[in-house]
Coordinates of C-alpha atoms in Angstrom, one line a residue:
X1 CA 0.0 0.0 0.0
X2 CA 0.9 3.6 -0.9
X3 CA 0.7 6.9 1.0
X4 CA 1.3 10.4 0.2
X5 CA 2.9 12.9 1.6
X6 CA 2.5 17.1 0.7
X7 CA 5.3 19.5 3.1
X8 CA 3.5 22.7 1.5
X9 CA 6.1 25.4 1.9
X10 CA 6.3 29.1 0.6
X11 CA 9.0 28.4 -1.8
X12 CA 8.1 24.9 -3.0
X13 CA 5.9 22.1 -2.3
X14 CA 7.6 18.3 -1.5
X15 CA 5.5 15.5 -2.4
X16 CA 6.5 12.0 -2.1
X17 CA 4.8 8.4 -2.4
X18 CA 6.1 6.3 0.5
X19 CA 5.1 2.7 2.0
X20 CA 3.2 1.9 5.2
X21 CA 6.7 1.8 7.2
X22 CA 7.7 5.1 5.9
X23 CA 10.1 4.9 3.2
X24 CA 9.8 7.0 0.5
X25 CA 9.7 5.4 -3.0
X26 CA 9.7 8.9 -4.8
X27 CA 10.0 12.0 -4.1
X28 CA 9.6 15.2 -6.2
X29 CA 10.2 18.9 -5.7
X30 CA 7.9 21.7 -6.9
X31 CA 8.4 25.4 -6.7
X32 CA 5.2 27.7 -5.3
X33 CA 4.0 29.5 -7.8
X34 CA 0.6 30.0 -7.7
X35 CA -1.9 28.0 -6.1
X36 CA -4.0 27.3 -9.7
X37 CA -0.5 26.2 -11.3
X38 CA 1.2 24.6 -7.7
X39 CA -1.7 22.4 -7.2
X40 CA -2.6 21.3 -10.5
X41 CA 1.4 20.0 -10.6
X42 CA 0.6 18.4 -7.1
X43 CA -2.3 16.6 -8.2
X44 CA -1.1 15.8 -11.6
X45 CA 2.9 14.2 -9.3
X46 CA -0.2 11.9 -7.8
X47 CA -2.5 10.8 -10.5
X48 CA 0.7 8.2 -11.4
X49 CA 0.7 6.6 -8.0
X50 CA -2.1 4.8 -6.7
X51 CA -2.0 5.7 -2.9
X52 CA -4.4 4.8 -0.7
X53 CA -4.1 8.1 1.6
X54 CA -2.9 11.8 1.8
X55 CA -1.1 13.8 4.5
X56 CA -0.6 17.4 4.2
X57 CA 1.9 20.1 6.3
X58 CA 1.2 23.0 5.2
X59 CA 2.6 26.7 5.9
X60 CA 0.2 28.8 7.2
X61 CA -1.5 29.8 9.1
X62 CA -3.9 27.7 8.1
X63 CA -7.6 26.6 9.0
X64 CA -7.7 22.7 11.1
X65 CA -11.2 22.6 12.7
X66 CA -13.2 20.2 10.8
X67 CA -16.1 22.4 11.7
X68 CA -15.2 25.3 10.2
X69 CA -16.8 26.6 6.6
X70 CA -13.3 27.0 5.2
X71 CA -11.5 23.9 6.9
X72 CA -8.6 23.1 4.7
X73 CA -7.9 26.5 3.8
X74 CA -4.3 28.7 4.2
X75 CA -5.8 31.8 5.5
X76 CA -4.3 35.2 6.4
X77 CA -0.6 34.6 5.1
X78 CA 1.5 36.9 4.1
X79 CA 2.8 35.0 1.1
X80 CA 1.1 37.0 -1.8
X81 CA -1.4 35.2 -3.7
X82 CA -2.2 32.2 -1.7
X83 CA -4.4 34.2 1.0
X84 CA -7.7 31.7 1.6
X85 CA -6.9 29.0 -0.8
X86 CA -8.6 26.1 -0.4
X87 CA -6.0 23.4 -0.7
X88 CA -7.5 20.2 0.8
X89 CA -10.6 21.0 -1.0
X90 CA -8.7 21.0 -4.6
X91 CA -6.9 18.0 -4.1
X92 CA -9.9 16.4 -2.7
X93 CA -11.7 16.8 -5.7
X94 CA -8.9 14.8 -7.4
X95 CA -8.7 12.0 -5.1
X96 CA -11.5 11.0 -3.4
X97 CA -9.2 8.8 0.1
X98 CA -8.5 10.4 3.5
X99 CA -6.5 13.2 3.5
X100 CA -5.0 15.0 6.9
X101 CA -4.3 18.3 7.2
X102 CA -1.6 20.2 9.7
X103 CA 1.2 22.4 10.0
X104 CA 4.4 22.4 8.4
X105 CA 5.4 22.7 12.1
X106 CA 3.0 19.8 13.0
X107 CA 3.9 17.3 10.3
X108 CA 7.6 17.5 11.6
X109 CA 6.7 17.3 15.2
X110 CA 4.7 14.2 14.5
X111 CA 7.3 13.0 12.6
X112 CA 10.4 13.1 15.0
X113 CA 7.2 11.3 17.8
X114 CA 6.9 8.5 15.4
X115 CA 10.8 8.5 14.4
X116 CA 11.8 8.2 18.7
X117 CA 9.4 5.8 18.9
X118 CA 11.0 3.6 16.4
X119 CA 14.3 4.2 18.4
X120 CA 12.8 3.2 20.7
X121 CA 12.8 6.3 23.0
X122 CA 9.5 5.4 24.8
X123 CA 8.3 8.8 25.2
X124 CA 5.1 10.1 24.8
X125 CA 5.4 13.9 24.2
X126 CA 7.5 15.8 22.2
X127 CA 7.5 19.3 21.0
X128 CA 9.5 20.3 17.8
X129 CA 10.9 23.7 16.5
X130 CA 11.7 24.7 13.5
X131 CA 14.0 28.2 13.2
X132 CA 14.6 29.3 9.8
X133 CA 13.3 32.1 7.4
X134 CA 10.6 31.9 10.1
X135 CA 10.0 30.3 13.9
X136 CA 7.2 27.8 14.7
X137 CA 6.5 24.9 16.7
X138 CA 4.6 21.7 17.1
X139 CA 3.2 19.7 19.8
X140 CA 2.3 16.1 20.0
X141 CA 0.8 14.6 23.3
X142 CA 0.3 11.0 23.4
X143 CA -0.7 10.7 19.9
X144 CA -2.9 14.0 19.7
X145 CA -1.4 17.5 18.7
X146 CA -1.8 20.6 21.0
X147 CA -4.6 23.1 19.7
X148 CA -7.8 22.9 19.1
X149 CA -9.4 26.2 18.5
X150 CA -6.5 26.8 16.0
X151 CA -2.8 25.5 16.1
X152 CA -0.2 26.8 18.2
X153 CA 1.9 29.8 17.3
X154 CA 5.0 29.6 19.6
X155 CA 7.3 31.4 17.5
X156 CA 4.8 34.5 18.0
X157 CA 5.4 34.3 21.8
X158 CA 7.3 37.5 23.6
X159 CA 10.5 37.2 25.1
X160 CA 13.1 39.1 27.9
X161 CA 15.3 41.2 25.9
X162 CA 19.1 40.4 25.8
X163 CA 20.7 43.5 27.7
X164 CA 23.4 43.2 24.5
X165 CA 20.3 43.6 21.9
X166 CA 18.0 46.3 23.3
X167 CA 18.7 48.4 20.2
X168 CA 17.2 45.9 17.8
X169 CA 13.8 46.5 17.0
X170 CA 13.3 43.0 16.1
X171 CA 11.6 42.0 12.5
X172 CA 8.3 39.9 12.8
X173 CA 5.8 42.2 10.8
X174 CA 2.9 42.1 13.4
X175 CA 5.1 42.4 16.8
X176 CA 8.7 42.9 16.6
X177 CA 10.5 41.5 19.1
X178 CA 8.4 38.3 19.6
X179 CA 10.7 35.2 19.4
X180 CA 10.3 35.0 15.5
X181 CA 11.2 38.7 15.4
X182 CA 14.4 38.3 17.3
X183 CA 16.4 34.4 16.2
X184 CA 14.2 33.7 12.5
X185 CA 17.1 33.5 9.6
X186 CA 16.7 37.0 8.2
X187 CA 17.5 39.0 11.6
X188 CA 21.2 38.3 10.9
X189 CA 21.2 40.6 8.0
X190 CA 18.9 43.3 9.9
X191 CA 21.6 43.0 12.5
X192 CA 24.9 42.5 10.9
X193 CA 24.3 43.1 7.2
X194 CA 25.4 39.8 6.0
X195 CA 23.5 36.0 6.1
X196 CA 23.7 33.5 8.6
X197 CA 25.4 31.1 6.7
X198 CA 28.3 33.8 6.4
X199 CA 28.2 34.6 10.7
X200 CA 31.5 33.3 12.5
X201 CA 30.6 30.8 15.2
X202 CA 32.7 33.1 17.3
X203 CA 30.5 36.5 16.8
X204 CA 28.3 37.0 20.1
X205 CA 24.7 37.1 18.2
X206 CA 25.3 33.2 18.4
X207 CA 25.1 34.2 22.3
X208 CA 22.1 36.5 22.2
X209 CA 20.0 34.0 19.8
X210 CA 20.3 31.0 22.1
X211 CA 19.2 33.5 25.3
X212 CA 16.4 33.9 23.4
X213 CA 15.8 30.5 22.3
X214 CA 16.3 28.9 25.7
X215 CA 13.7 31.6 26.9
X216 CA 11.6 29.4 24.7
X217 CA 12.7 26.1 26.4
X218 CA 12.0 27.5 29.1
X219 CA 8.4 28.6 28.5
X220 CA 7.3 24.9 26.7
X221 CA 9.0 22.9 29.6
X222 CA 7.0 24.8 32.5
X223 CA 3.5 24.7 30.3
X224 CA 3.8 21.6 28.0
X225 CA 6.4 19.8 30.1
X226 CA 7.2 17.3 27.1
X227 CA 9.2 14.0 27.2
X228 CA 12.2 16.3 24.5
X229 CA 12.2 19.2 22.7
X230 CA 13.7 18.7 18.8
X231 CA 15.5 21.7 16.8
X232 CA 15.2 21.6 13.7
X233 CA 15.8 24.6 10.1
X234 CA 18.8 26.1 9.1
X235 CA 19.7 28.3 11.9
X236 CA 20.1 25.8 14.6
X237 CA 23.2 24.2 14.6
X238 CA 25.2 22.1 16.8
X239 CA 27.1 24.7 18.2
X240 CA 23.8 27.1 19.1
X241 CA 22.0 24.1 20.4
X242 CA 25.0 23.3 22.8
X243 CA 24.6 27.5 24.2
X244 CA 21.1 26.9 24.2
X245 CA 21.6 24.1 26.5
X246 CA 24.1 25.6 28.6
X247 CA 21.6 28.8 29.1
X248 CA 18.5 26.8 29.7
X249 CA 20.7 25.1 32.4
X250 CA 20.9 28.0 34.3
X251 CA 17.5 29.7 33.6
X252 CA 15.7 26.3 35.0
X253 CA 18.4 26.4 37.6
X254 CA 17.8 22.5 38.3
X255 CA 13.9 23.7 39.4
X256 CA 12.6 20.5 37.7
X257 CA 14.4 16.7 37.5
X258 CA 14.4 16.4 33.6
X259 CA 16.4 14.0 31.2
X260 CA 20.3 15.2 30.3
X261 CA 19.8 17.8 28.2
X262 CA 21.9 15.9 25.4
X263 CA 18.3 13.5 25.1
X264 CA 16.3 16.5 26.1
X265 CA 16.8 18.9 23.4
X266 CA 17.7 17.8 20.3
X267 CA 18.0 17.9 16.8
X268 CA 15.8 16.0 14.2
X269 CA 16.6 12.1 13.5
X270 CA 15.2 12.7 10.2
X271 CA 18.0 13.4 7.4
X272 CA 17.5 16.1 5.1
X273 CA 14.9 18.1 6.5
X274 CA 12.7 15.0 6.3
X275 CA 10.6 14.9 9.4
X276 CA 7.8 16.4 7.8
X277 CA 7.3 13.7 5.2
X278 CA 7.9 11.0 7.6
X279 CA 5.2 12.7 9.4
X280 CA 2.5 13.1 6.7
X281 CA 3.0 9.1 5.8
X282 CA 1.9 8.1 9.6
X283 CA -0.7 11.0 9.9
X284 CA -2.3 9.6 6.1
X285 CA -1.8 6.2 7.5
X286 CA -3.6 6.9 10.8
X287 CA -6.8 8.9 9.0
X288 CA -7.0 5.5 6.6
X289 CA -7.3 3.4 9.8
X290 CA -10.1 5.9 11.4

């Protein structure tokens, strides 16, 4: 049996046909264009695979409640031209099996749950972040995802300043200095002129970004209290996930008894930015079985 998988992205859309323990079989990249021309090369990628169910991450934000007259839509975004397209709704017409529907964010959380499960990590929560050209997380709770009214928008939440960045206004178009505002991919040119890729691990933003970011480990362990915490996008490397861990060590000042923070906050077990297919194949898989 067949699944399919859809990580819906603002620059291109990743479809792939897998199997029922996850493997991908084939795999195809396509660039976001419009929504008309996008999703008539999604639909047209699956019309030569016979799958037997769909999942979809999608950037956002989008609309999840079943309930809701335009469930299956990407709503508000900012990306120009896709505001309220109905994307389940198209690709339903095309293929008339189960189809899920999440976050980008969400797909990869439930990814890395099902991927430590298969190592055999025996956990049963697990919150994932992805910092990049933007900041988002997921949650997944004992199967379930966090959010139910809407999904969750931690990159949006507001953080202590670092006393060596209170000059920077901070980029997120809605609040400034919110967490996406202050450690997302583009603030290393509205800080130093110059991308990340091109940033010296010895240059103290490295410093200020994981204050932040631990700010954020810090919030999600006191609320969500999760079995790990994975890091995943371009801006996290090993080196700012080992200062986020030696900040978060002394901001949670050993309050609560949690895993070493080696298991505890981690990065993804998928390869090549692959936790969101991985994902989409268990979530298709699980709305088949329902």
């Amino acid at each position: 049996m067949l699944v399919g998988s859809i990580e819906a992205g603002g620059t291109k859309f990743v479809c792939a046909v897998g199997d029922e323990d996850y493997r991908v079989k084939n795999q195809i990249t396509i660039p976001t264009t419009t929504p008309d021309e996008t999703l008539a090369a999604v639909i047209e990628y699956f019309q030569a695979f016979d799958i037997a169910a769909l999942g979809i991450a999608s950037f956002g934000p989008i609309e999840i409640r079943k309930n809701a007259r335009n469930y299956g839509f990407i709503t508000n975004t900012p990306k120009s031209g896709w505001q309220n397209t109905d994307v389940v709704g198209r690709i339903q017409e095309a293929f008339s099996i189960p189809i899920s529907w999440t976050t980008d964010v969400n797909g990869s959380a439930y990814g890395e749950y099902v991927l430590s499960t298969l190592y055999n990590e025996h956990i049963s929560s697990l919150v994932y972040y992805t910092v990049g050209t933007g900041v988002g997380a997921g949650a997944v709770i004992e199967g379930s995802f966090l959010g139910t009214e809407g999904h969750p928008e931690m990159g949006h939440t507001f953080v202590k300043r670092h006393p060596h960045d209170a000059d920077f206004a901070g980029i997120c178009p809605f609040h400034k200095d919110c967490l996406e505002g202050l450690v997302s991919g583009p603030t290393f040119e509205a800080r130093l002129h110059q991308k990340g890729e091109h940033v010296t691990q010895e240059n103290p933003v490295w410093d200020i970004l994981a204050y932040y970011l631990a700010q954020a480990v810090m919030q999600t362990t006191m609320i969500v209290r999760p079995d790990k915490i994975v890091f995943g996008g371009s801006v996290v490397s090993e080196g700012l996930l080992a200062k986020i861990r030696e900040q978060f060590a002394v901001m949670q000042n050993n309050y609560l008894q949690l895993p070493p923070l080696e298991q505890y906050l981690t990065r993804p077990h998928a390869t090549n930015n692959g936790s969101a297919t991985v994902g989409n194949f268990a979530l298709g898989l699980r709305e088949l079985q329902r």
